[in-house]
mmCIF file of N, CA and C and ligand atoms in Angstrom:
data_model
loop_
_atom_site.group_PDB
_atom_site.id
_atom_site.type_symbol
_atom_site.label_atom_id
_atom_site.label_comp_id
_atom_site.label_asym_id
_atom_site.label_seq_id
_atom_site.Cartn_x
_atom_site.Cartn_y
_atom_site.Cartn_z
ATOM 1 N N MET I 1255 1.059 -1.088 -0.082
ATOM 2 C CA MET I 1255 -0.156 -0.084 -0.299
ATOM 3 C C MET I 1255 0.518 1.199 0.096
ATOM 4 N N TYR I 1256 0.842 2.194 -0.993
ATOM 5 C CA TYR I 1256 0.996 3.303 -0.907
ATOM 6 C C TYR I 1256 0.250 4.512 -0.936
ATOM 7 N N GLY I 1257 0.858 5.503 -0.341
ATOM 8 C CA GLY I 1257 -0.093 6.824 -0.179
ATOM 9 C C GLY I 1257 0.796 8.230 -0.733
ATOM 10 N N ALA I 1258 0.071 8.984 -1.278
ATOM 11 C CA ALA I 1258 1.326 10.279 -1.591
ATOM 12 C C ALA I 1258 0.090 11.783 -1.855
ATOM 13 N N ARG I 1259 0.657 12.590 -1.603
ATOM 14 C CA ARG I 1259 -0.377 13.982 -1.659
ATOM 15 C C ARG I 1259 -1.370 13.725 -3.197
ATOM 16 N N SER I 1260 -0.268 13.624 -3.801
ATOM 17 C CA SER I 1260 -1.692 13.640 -5.432
ATOM 18 C C SER I 1260 -0.669 12.477 -6.335
ATOM 19 N N TYR I 1261 -0.957 12.772 -7.596
ATOM 20 C CA TYR I 1261 -0.311 11.492 -8.480
ATOM 21 C C TYR I 1261 0.600 11.998 -8.909
ATOM 22 N N ASP I 1262 1.261 13.481 -9.097
ATOM 23 C CA ASP I 1262 2.396 13.842 -9.200
ATOM 24 C C ASP I 1262 3.230 13.588 -8.137
ATOM 25 N N ASP I 1263 2.874 13.599 -6.964
ATOM 26 C CA ASP I 1263 3.719 13.301 -6.193
ATOM 27 C C ASP I 1263 4.520 11.324 -5.709
ATOM 28 N N LEU I 1264 3.597 10.952 -6.569
ATOM 29 C CA LEU I 1264 4.119 9.213 -6.629
ATOM 30 C C LEU I 1264 5.077 9.086 -7.404
ATOM 31 N N VAL I 1265 5.964 8.280 -6.673
ATOM 32 C CA VAL I 1265 7.099 7.623 -6.927
ATOM 33 C C VAL I 1265 6.927 6.032 -7.700
ATOM 34 N N PHE I 1266 8.186 6.060 -8.570
ATOM 35 C CA PHE I 1266 7.901 4.486 -9.301
ATOM 36 C C PHE I 1266 6.840 3.676 -9.815
ATOM 37 N N LYS I 1267 6.206 4.739 -10.487
ATOM 38 C CA LYS I 1267 5.081 4.717 -11.157
ATOM 39 C C LYS I 1267 4.529 3.863 -12.215
ATOM 40 N N ASP I 1268 5.489 3.606 -12.745
ATOM 41 C CA ASP I 1268 5.748 2.608 -14.190
ATOM 42 C C ASP I 1268 5.472 1.042 -13.100
ATOM 43 N N ASP I 1269 6.342 0.968 -11.986
ATOM 44 C CA ASP I 1269 6.665 0.126 -11.081
ATOM 45 C C ASP I 1269 5.122 -0.415 -10.322
ATOM 46 N N LEU I 1270 4.222 0.715 -10.137
ATOM 47 C CA LEU I 1270 3.435 1.185 -9.213
ATOM 48 C C LEU I 1270 1.932 0.264 -9.947
ATOM 49 N N PHE I 1271 2.072 0.660 -11.225
ATOM 50 C CA PHE I 1271 1.003 0.192 -12.178
ATOM 51 C C PHE I 1271 1.054 -0.821 -12.882
ATOM 52 N N ASN I 1272 2.117 -0.813 -14.164
ATOM 53 C CA ASN I 1272 3.057 -1.819 -15.110
ATOM 54 C C ASN I 1272 3.569 -3.211 -14.387
ATOM 55 N N ILE I 1273 4.406 -3.184 -13.046
ATOM 56 C CA ILE I 1273 4.964 -4.426 -13.210
ATOM 57 C C ILE I 1273 4.757 -4.700 -12.074
ATOM 58 N N TRP I 1274 4.685 -3.975 -10.847
ATOM 59 C CA TRP I 1274 4.460 -4.699 -9.625
ATOM 60 C C TRP I 1274 2.763 -5.362 -9.273
ATOM 61 N N PRO I 1275 1.643 -5.273 -9.690
ATOM 62 C CA PRO I 1275 0.473 -5.882 -9.618
ATOM 63 C C PRO I 1275 0.727 -7.166 -10.587
ATOM 64 N N ASP I 1276 1.255 -7.286 -11.598
ATOM 65 C CA ASP I 1276 1.544 -8.424 -12.408
ATOM 66 C C ASP I 1276 2.625 -9.119 -11.492
ATOM 67 N N MET I 1277 2.917 -9.189 -10.391
ATOM 68 C CA MET I 1277 4.319 -9.929 -9.732
ATOM 69 C C MET I 1277 2.932 -10.696 -9.187
ATOM 70 N N PRO I 1278 3.616 -12.493 -9.142
ATOM 71 C CA PRO I 1278 3.020 -13.445 -8.167
ATOM 72 C C PRO I 1278 3.006 -12.899 -6.786
ATOM 73 N N ASP I 1279 1.549 -13.176 -6.263
ATOM 74 C CA ASP I 1279 1.300 -12.987 -4.381
ATOM 75 C C ASP I 1279 1.756 -11.529 -4.421
ATOM 76 N N THR I 1280 1.622 -10.954 -5.267
ATOM 77 C CA THR I 1280 1.806 -9.391 -5.139
ATOM 78 C C THR I 1280 0.165 -8.393 -5.523
ATOM 79 N N SER I 1281 -0.424 -7.528 -4.133
ATOM 80 C CA SER I 1281 -0.952 -7.075 -4.901
ATOM 81 C C SER I 1281 -0.803 -5.688 -4.045
ATOM 82 N N VAL I 1282 -0.994 -4.690 -5.408
ATOM 83 C CA VAL I 1282 -0.663 -3.213 -5.267
ATOM 84 C C VAL I 1282 -1.835 -2.240 -4.860
ATOM 85 N N HIS I 1283 -1.846 -1.583 -3.870
ATOM 86 C CA HIS I 1283 -2.959 -0.572 -3.522
ATOM 87 C C HIS I 1283 -2.314 0.571 -2.913
ATOM 88 N N VAL I 1284 -2.873 1.792 -3.906
ATOM 89 C CA VAL I 1284 -2.235 3.142 -3.961
ATOM 90 C C VAL I 1284 -3.389 3.918 -3.860
ATOM 91 N N THR I 1285 -2.881 4.997 -2.892
ATOM 92 C CA THR I 1285 -4.098 5.764 -3.040
ATOM 93 C C THR I 1285 -3.415 7.564 -2.891
ATOM 94 N N VAL I 1286 -3.997 8.746 -3.447
ATOM 95 C CA VAL I 1286 -3.689 9.809 -3.194
ATOM 96 C C VAL I 1286 -4.705 10.758 -2.168
ATOM 97 N N ASP I 1287 -3.887 11.853 -1.511
ATOM 98 C CA ASP I 1287 -4.530 12.676 -0.603
ATOM 99 C C ASP I 1287 -5.831 13.773 -1.218
ATOM 100 N N VAL I 1288 -5.748 13.696 -2.510
ATOM 101 C CA VAL I 1288 -5.952 14.901 -3.475
ATOM 102 C C VAL I 1288 -6.303 14.114 -4.645
ATOM 103 N N GLY I 1289 -7.076 13.848 -4.987
ATOM 104 C CA GLY I 1289 -7.777 14.009 -6.603
ATOM 105 C C GLY I 1289 -7.090 14.675 -7.511
ATOM 106 N N SER I 1290 -6.763 14.520 -8.737
ATOM 107 C CA SER I 1290 -6.798 15.375 -9.789
ATOM 108 C C SER I 1290 -7.037 15.047 -11.297
ATOM 109 N N PRO I 1291 -7.589 15.298 -12.514
ATOM 110 C CA PRO I 1291 -8.223 15.522 -13.465
ATOM 111 C C PRO I 1291 -7.188 13.530 -14.083
ATOM 112 N N GLY I 1292 -8.174 13.110 -14.592
ATOM 113 C CA GLY I 1292 -7.079 12.113 -15.144
ATOM 114 C C GLY I 1292 -6.880 10.736 -13.925
ATOM 115 N N TRP I 1293 -7.281 11.472 -12.707
ATOM 116 C CA TRP I 1293 -6.641 9.854 -11.402
ATOM 117 C C TRP I 1293 -7.738 9.009 -11.490
ATOM 118 N N GLU I 1294 -7.885 7.700 -11.588
ATOM 119 C CA GLU I 1294 -9.309 7.194 -11.309
ATOM 120 C C GLU I 1294 -8.820 6.386 -10.143
ATOM 121 N N GLY I 1295 -8.042 6.485 -9.528
ATOM 122 C CA GLY I 1295 -7.656 5.427 -8.736
ATOM 123 C C GLY I 1295 -8.444 6.211 -7.262
ATOM 124 N N LYS I 1296 -7.772 5.446 -5.864
ATOM 125 C CA LYS I 1296 -8.192 5.777 -4.633
ATOM 126 C C LYS I 1296 -8.211 7.126 -4.134
ATOM 127 N N VAL I 1297 -8.879 8.119 -3.561
ATOM 128 C CA VAL I 1297 -8.580 9.114 -3.083
ATOM 129 C C VAL I 1297 -8.652 9.001 -1.707
ATOM 130 N N GLY I 1298 -7.492 9.292 -0.594
ATOM 131 C CA GLY I 1298 -8.192 9.505 0.546
ATOM 132 C C GLY I 1298 -6.522 9.120 1.247
ATOM 133 N N PHE I 1299 -6.673 9.054 2.479
ATOM 134 C CA PHE I 1299 -5.575 8.876 3.509
ATOM 135 C C PHE I 1299 -5.062 7.182 3.722
ATOM 136 N N VAL I 1300 -3.773 6.917 3.888
ATOM 137 C CA VAL I 1300 -3.480 5.729 4.035
ATOM 138 C C VAL I 1300 -4.101 4.774 5.043
ATOM 139 N N PRO I 1301 -4.369 5.039 6.488
ATOM 140 C CA PRO I 1301 -5.179 4.253 7.268
ATOM 141 C C PRO I 1301 -6.065 4.082 6.652
ATOM 142 N N PRO I 1302 -7.291 5.178 6.618
ATOM 143 C CA PRO I 1302 -8.574 4.451 6.864
ATOM 144 C C PRO I 1302 -8.331 3.546 5.662
ATOM 145 N N TYR I 1303 -7.829 3.609 4.841
ATOM 146 C CA TYR I 1303 -7.792 2.749 2.657
ATOM 147 C C TYR I 1303 -7.028 1.337 3.727
ATOM 148 N N LEU I 1304 -6.421 1.624 4.758
ATOM 149 C CA LEU I 1304 -5.816 0.329 5.220
ATOM 150 C C LEU I 1304 -6.655 -0.738 5.700
ATOM 151 N N GLU I 1305 -7.762 0.101 6.400
ATOM 152 C CA GLU I 1305 -8.765 -0.703 7.228
ATOM 153 C C GLU I 1305 -9.640 -1.043 6.083
ATOM 154 N N GLU I 1306 -10.130 -0.017 5.245
ATOM 155 C CA GLU I 1306 -11.137 -0.651 4.348
ATOM 156 C C GLU I 1306 -10.559 -1.965 3.804
ATOM 157 N N CYS I 1307 -9.245 -2.149 3.553
ATOM 158 C CA CYS I 1307 -8.712 -3.030 2.403
ATOM 159 C C CYS I 1307 -8.959 -4.661 3.171
ATOM 160 N N ALA I 1308 -8.416 -4.047 4.715
ATOM 161 C CA ALA I 1308 -8.804 -5.469 5.948
ATOM 162 C C ALA I 1308 -7.932 -6.651 5.246
ATOM 163 N N PHE I 1309 -7.171 -6.080 5.262
ATOM 164 C CA PHE I 1309 -5.772 -6.904 4.952
ATOM 165 C C PHE I 1309 -6.029 -8.027 6.355
ATOM 166 N N SER I 1310 -6.299 -9.742 6.477
ATOM 167 C CA SER I 1310 -5.891 -10.632 7.561
ATOM 168 C C SER I 1310 -4.499 -10.412 8.192
ATOM 169 N N PRO I 1311 -4.222 -10.517 9.532
ATOM 170 C CA PRO I 1311 -3.074 -10.695 10.153
ATOM 171 C C PRO I 1311 -2.361 -11.584 10.314
ATOM 172 N N GLU I 1312 -3.018 -12.836 9.995
ATOM 173 C CA GLU I 1312 -2.529 -14.187 9.519
ATOM 174 C C GLU I 1312 -1.110 -14.067 8.724
ATOM 175 N N ASN I 1313 -0.299 -14.603 8.973
ATOM 176 C CA ASN I 1313 1.341 -14.625 8.578
ATOM 177 C C ASN I 1313 1.353 -13.280 7.554
ATOM 178 N N ARG I 1314 1.477 -12.436 8.276
ATOM 179 C CA ARG I 1314 1.815 -11.081 7.771
ATOM 180 C C ARG I 1314 2.609 -10.473 8.677
ATOM 181 N N VAL I 1315 3.235 -9.185 8.033
ATOM 182 C CA VAL I 1315 3.918 -8.299 8.628
ATOM 183 C C VAL I 1315 3.583 -7.229 8.069
ATOM 184 N N ALA I 1316 3.387 -5.982 9.152
ATOM 185 C CA ALA I 1316 3.288 -4.781 8.246
ATOM 186 C C ALA I 1316 4.246 -3.780 8.331
ATOM 187 N N VAL I 1317 5.123 -3.464 7.430
ATOM 188 C CA VAL I 1317 6.189 -2.598 7.732
ATOM 189 C C VAL I 1317 5.779 -1.240 7.258
ATOM 190 N N LEU I 1318 5.859 -0.149 7.800
ATOM 191 C CA LEU I 1318 5.533 1.307 7.639
ATOM 192 C C LEU I 1318 6.703 1.700 7.471
ATOM 193 N N CYS I 1319 6.736 3.070 6.530
ATOM 194 C CA CYS I 1319 7.715 3.990 6.372
ATOM 195 C C CYS I 1319 7.061 5.397 5.647
ATOM 196 N N GLY I 1320 7.238 6.439 6.415
ATOM 197 C CA GLY I 1320 6.603 7.664 5.961
ATOM 198 C C GLY I 1320 6.598 8.931 7.031
ATOM 199 N N PRO I 1321 5.411 9.845 7.145
ATOM 200 C CA PRO I 1321 5.992 10.799 8.080
ATOM 201 C C PRO I 1321 5.206 10.078 8.957
ATOM 202 N N PRO I 1322 5.944 10.603 10.897
ATOM 203 C CA PRO I 1322 5.242 10.109 11.999
ATOM 204 C C PRO I 1322 3.925 10.097 12.109
ATOM 205 N N ILE I 1323 3.374 11.062 11.936
ATOM 206 C CA ILE I 1323 1.842 11.131 12.029
ATOM 207 C C ILE I 1323 1.271 9.960 11.009
ATOM 208 N N MET I 1324 1.342 9.604 9.953
ATOM 209 C CA MET I 1324 1.012 8.523 9.324
ATOM 210 C C MET I 1324 1.209 6.923 9.578
ATOM 211 N N ILE I 1325 2.697 7.065 10.340
ATOM 212 C CA ILE I 1325 2.883 5.689 10.681
ATOM 213 C C ILE I 1325 2.269 5.657 12.381
ATOM 214 N N THR I 1326 1.910 6.565 12.945
ATOM 215 C CA THR I 1326 0.867 6.523 14.325
ATOM 216 C C THR I 1326 -0.242 5.813 14.094
ATOM 217 N N MET I 1327 -0.647 6.516 12.916
ATOM 218 C CA MET I 1327 -2.245 6.659 12.303
ATOM 219 C C MET I 1327 -2.251 5.044 11.791
ATOM 220 N N CYS I 1328 -1.144 4.544 11.304
ATOM 221 C CA CYS I 1328 -1.525 3.073 10.336
ATOM 222 C C CYS I 1328 -0.936 2.384 11.600
ATOM 223 N N MET I 1329 -0.412 2.465 12.708
ATOM 224 C CA MET I 1329 -0.308 1.885 13.920
ATOM 225 C C MET I 1329 -1.572 1.418 14.683
ATOM 226 N N LYS I 1330 -2.215 2.370 14.800
ATOM 227 C CA LYS I 1330 -3.902 2.290 15.483
ATOM 228 C C LYS I 1330 -5.060 1.633 14.371
ATOM 229 N N SER I 1331 -4.812 1.607 13.122
ATOM 230 C CA SER I 1331 -5.278 0.895 12.186
ATOM 231 C C SER I 1331 -5.429 -0.462 12.242
ATOM 232 N N LEU I 1332 -4.115 -0.808 11.967
ATOM 233 C CA LEU I 1332 -3.700 -2.067 12.246
ATOM 234 C C LEU I 1332 -3.942 -2.574 13.544
ATOM 235 N N ALA I 1333 -3.783 -2.170 14.521
ATOM 236 C CA ALA I 1333 -4.272 -3.012 16.094
ATOM 237 C C ALA I 1333 -5.471 -3.311 15.759
ATOM 238 N N LYS I 1334 -6.376 -2.165 15.036
ATOM 239 C CA LYS I 1334 -7.701 -2.516 14.912
ATOM 240 C C LYS I 1334 -8.086 -3.710 14.059
ATOM 241 N N MET I 1335 -7.074 -4.405 12.905
ATOM 242 C CA MET I 1335 -7.136 -4.917 12.158
ATOM 243 C C MET I 1335 -7.236 -6.369 12.849
ATOM 244 N N GLY I 1336 -6.518 -6.601 13.900
ATOM 245 C CA GLY I 1336 -5.895 -7.327 14.662
ATOM 246 C C GLY I 1336 -4.490 -7.675 14.860
ATOM 247 N N PHE I 1337 -3.888 -7.062 14.052
ATOM 248 C CA PHE I 1337 -2.149 -6.781 14.093
ATOM 249 C C PHE I 1337 -1.273 -7.177 15.659
ATOM 250 N N ALA I 1338 -0.914 -8.112 15.728
ATOM 251 C CA ALA I 1338 0.074 -7.772 16.666
ATOM 252 C C ALA I 1338 0.827 -6.934 16.661
ATOM 253 N N ASP I 1339 1.318 -6.222 18.062
ATOM 254 C CA ASP I 1339 2.586 -5.152 18.104
ATOM 255 C C ASP I 1339 3.787 -5.788 17.288
ATOM 256 N N GLU I 1340 3.730 -7.686 17.652
ATOM 257 C CA GLU I 1340 5.006 -8.093 16.809
ATOM 258 C C GLU I 1340 5.378 -7.803 15.430
ATOM 259 N N GLN I 1341 3.934 -7.632 14.897
ATOM 260 C CA GLN I 1341 3.815 -8.256 13.464
ATOM 261 C C GLN I 1341 3.633 -6.586 12.713
ATOM 262 N N ILE I 1342 3.782 -5.387 13.398
ATOM 263 C CA ILE I 1342 4.090 -4.453 13.223
ATOM 264 C C ILE I 1342 5.883 -3.352 13.260
ATOM 265 N N VAL I 1343 6.257 -3.186 11.841
ATOM 266 C CA VAL I 1343 7.678 -2.918 12.118
ATOM 267 C C VAL I 1343 7.763 -1.509 11.572
ATOM 268 N N THR I 1344 8.647 -0.646 11.938
ATOM 269 C CA THR I 1344 8.597 0.958 11.469
ATOM 270 C C THR I 1344 10.278 1.236 11.575
ATOM 271 N N THR I 1345 10.446 2.331 10.975
ATOM 272 C CA THR I 1345 11.918 3.046 11.381
ATOM 273 C C THR I 1345 11.690 4.100 12.041
ATOM 274 N N LEU I 1346 12.859 4.821 12.523
ATOM 275 C CA LEU I 1346 12.919 6.155 13.494
ATOM 276 C C LEU I 1346 14.507 6.167 12.798
ATOM 277 N N GLU I 1347 14.692 6.205 11.611
ATOM 278 C CA GLU I 1347 16.053 6.421 11.242
ATOM 279 C C GLU I 1347 16.184 8.190 11.059
ATOM 280 N N MET I 1348 14.774 9.057 11.122
ATOM 281 C CA MET I 1348 14.905 10.584 11.045
ATOM 282 C C MET I 1348 14.961 10.608 12.253
ATOM 283 N N ARG I 1349 15.201 10.305 13.169
ATOM 284 C CA ARG I 1349 16.039 10.774 14.812
ATOM 285 C C ARG I 1349 17.644 10.488 14.907
ATOM 286 N N MET I 1350 18.279 10.104 13.506
ATOM 287 C CA MET I 1350 19.364 9.888 13.335
ATOM 288 C C MET I 1350 20.421 11.062 12.667
ATOM 289 N N GLN I 1351 21.596 11.248 13.256
ATOM 290 C CA GLN I 1351 22.715 12.292 12.589
ATOM 291 C C GLN I 1351 23.342 11.568 12.140
ATOM 292 N N CYS I 1352 24.685 11.443 13.073
ATOM 293 C CA CYS I 1352 25.908 11.161 12.547
ATOM 294 C C CYS I 1352 25.543 8.886 12.207
ATOM 295 N N GLY I 1353 24.900 8.619 12.736
ATOM 296 C CA GLY I 1353 24.655 7.001 12.247
ATOM 297 C C GLY I 1353 25.368 6.441 12.659
ATOM 298 N N ILE I 1354 26.486 6.599 13.437
ATOM 299 C CA ILE I 1354 27.475 5.870 13.314
ATOM 300 C C ILE I 1354 27.721 5.471 15.317
ATOM 301 N N GLY I 1355 27.082 5.774 15.899
ATOM 302 C CA GLY I 1355 27.215 5.310 17.630
ATOM 303 C C GLY I 1355 27.949 6.901 18.506
ATOM 304 N N LYS I 1356 28.104 8.127 17.716
ATOM 305 C CA LYS I 1356 29.160 8.595 18.492
ATOM 306 C C LYS I 1356 28.321 10.096 18.481
ATOM 307 N N CYS I 1357 27.526 10.593 18.370
ATOM 308 C CA CYS I 1357 26.407 12.167 18.484
ATOM 309 C C CYS I 1357 25.424 11.919 19.829
ATOM 310 N N GLY I 1358 25.034 10.648 20.135
ATOM 311 C CA GLY I 1358 24.214 10.630 21.088
ATOM 312 C C GLY I 1358 22.934 11.407 20.287
ATOM 313 N N ARG I 1359 22.402 11.423 19.655
ATOM 314 C CA ARG I 1359 21.549 12.648 19.305
ATOM 315 C C ARG I 1359 20.268 11.276 18.882
ATOM 316 N N CYS I 1360 20.167 10.587 18.898
ATOM 317 C CA CYS I 1360 19.177 9.225 18.652
ATOM 318 C C CYS I 1360 18.904 8.700 20.084
ATOM 319 N N ASN I 1361 19.802 8.851 20.833
ATOM 320 C CA ASN I 1361 18.990 7.676 22.384
ATOM 321 C C ASN I 1361 17.824 8.329 22.782
ATOM 322 N N ILE I 1362 17.137 7.045 22.557
ATOM 323 C CA ILE I 1362 15.727 6.944 23.322
ATOM 324 C C ILE I 1362 16.006 5.695 24.034
ATOM 325 N N GLY I 1363 16.269 6.676 25.778
ATOM 326 C CA GLY I 1363 16.156 5.862 26.900
ATOM 327 C C GLY I 1363 17.706 5.394 26.733
ATOM 328 N N SER I 1364 17.536 4.155 26.834
ATOM 329 C CA SER I 1364 19.266 3.220 26.862
ATOM 330 C C SER I 1364 19.565 2.812 25.269
ATOM 331 N N LYS I 1365 18.512 3.130 24.367
ATOM 332 C CA LYS I 1365 18.697 2.798 22.914
ATOM 333 C C LYS I 1365 19.397 3.810 22.099
ATOM 334 N N LEU I 1366 20.003 3.527 21.621
ATOM 335 C CA LEU I 1366 20.380 4.363 20.488
ATOM 336 C C LEU I 1366 20.001 3.798 18.891
ATOM 337 N N VAL I 1367 19.500 4.746 18.295
ATOM 338 C CA VAL I 1367 18.060 4.258 17.215
ATOM 339 C C VAL I 1367 19.493 3.638 16.139
ATOM 340 N N CYS I 1368 20.229 4.727 16.244
ATOM 341 C CA CYS I 1368 21.545 4.078 14.747
ATOM 342 C C CYS I 1368 22.566 2.886 14.837
ATOM 343 N N ILE I 1369 22.168 2.380 16.421
ATOM 344 C CA ILE I 1369 23.068 1.325 16.928
ATOM 345 C C ILE I 1369 21.921 -0.225 17.231
ATOM 346 N N ASP I 1370 21.004 0.183 17.520
ATOM 347 C CA ASP I 1370 20.072 -0.641 18.309
ATOM 348 C C ASP I 1370 18.838 -0.674 17.338
ATOM 349 N N GLY I 1371 18.625 -0.091 16.300
ATOM 350 C CA GLY I 1371 18.085 0.264 15.332
ATOM 351 C C GLY I 1371 18.419 0.378 13.581
ATOM 352 N N PRO I 1372 18.206 0.711 12.808
ATOM 353 C CA PRO I 1372 16.885 1.978 13.110
ATOM 354 C C PRO I 1372 15.324 1.119 13.079
ATOM 355 N N VAL I 1373 15.385 -0.319 12.569
ATOM 356 C CA VAL I 1373 14.186 -0.535 12.479
ATOM 357 C C VAL I 1373 13.725 -1.502 13.537
ATOM 358 N N PHE I 1374 12.339 -1.363 14.131
ATOM 359 C CA PHE I 1374 12.099 -1.978 15.522
ATOM 360 C C PHE I 1374 10.452 -2.349 15.096
ATOM 361 N N THR I 1375 10.467 -3.218 15.786
ATOM 362 C CA THR I 1375 8.462 -3.688 15.993
ATOM 363 C C THR I 1375 8.126 -2.830 17.341
ATOM 364 N N LYS I 1376 6.510 -2.642 16.776
ATOM 365 C CA LYS I 1376 5.589 -1.783 17.908
ATOM 366 C C LYS I 1376 6.037 -2.674 19.232
ATOM 367 N N ALA I 1377 6.248 -3.543 19.223
ATOM 368 C CA ALA I 1377 6.673 -4.286 20.716
ATOM 369 C C ALA I 1377 7.841 -3.300 21.223
ATOM 370 N N GLU I 1378 8.108 -3.117 20.510
ATOM 371 C CA GLU I 1378 9.985 -2.786 20.793
ATOM 372 C C GLU I 1378 9.922 -1.287 21.251
ATOM 373 N N LEU I 1379 9.132 -1.024 20.686
ATOM 374 C CA LEU I 1379 8.950 0.392 20.794
ATOM 375 C C LEU I 1379 7.995 1.067 21.786
ATOM 376 N N ASN I 1380 7.233 0.071 22.356
ATOM 377 C CA ASN I 1380 6.246 0.027 23.762
ATOM 378 C C ASN I 1380 7.444 -0.192 25.212
ATOM 379 N N GLU I 1381 8.521 -0.418 24.699
ATOM 380 C CA GLU I 1381 8.957 -0.491 26.067
ATOM 381 C C GLU I 1381 9.915 0.626 26.203
ATOM 382 N N LEU I 1382 9.825 1.346 25.314
ATOM 383 C CA LEU I 1382 10.827 2.656 25.165
ATOM 384 C C LEU I 1382 10.449 3.920 26.057
ATOM 385 N N PRO I 1383 10.641 4.631 26.247
ATOM 386 C CA PRO I 1383 10.487 5.693 26.745
ATOM 387 C C PRO I 1383 9.456 6.604 25.931
ATOM 388 N N GLU I 1384 8.233 7.645 26.656
ATOM 389 C CA GLU I 1384 7.355 7.682 26.220
ATOM 390 C C GLU I 1384 7.456 9.033 25.228
ATOM 391 N N GLU I 1385 8.688 9.459 24.916
ATOM 392 C CA GLU I 1385 8.742 10.697 23.988
ATOM 393 C C GLU I 1385 8.642 10.348 22.563
ATOM 394 N N MET I 1386 8.201 9.091 22.585
ATOM 395 C CA MET I 1386 7.722 8.481 20.817
ATOM 396 C C MET I 1386 6.572 9.487 20.495
HETATM 397 S S1 LIG D 1887 22.975 9.173 15.058
HETATM 398 FE FE1 LIG D 1887 24.331 9.605 16.621
HETATM 399 S S2 LIG D 1887 24.710 8.592 17.921
HETATM 400 FE FE2 LIG D 1887 22.962 7.467 16.849
#
């Protein structure tokens, strides 16, 4: 599932519309926040579209990247859909500066995102201090 502000903001259009939909075991769901002339696809934000698609959590992992508010809202949607915290994965690389454990800018409690992550499950994030 992929969302962007508008059709013009979508990247990898050839892959999204011509290549990935024909790949085995792959379904592609694209939405834009604002429609435009010629766009006949979904219009709306990712979290409600995620719930509308109603993916089963069985044998699945959800990997989230994007703006923090979108990630937060998608985590809530996935929880409503029955995904366990261990099945939800995201990345915190936006907190990183040096990326090699030297500057200390990426610490969350006792963790350094650049060393201990930057990819964490929601279950792991739940163990970190509330600053998230
Ligand atoms: S980014 Fe500098 S310590 Fe993690």
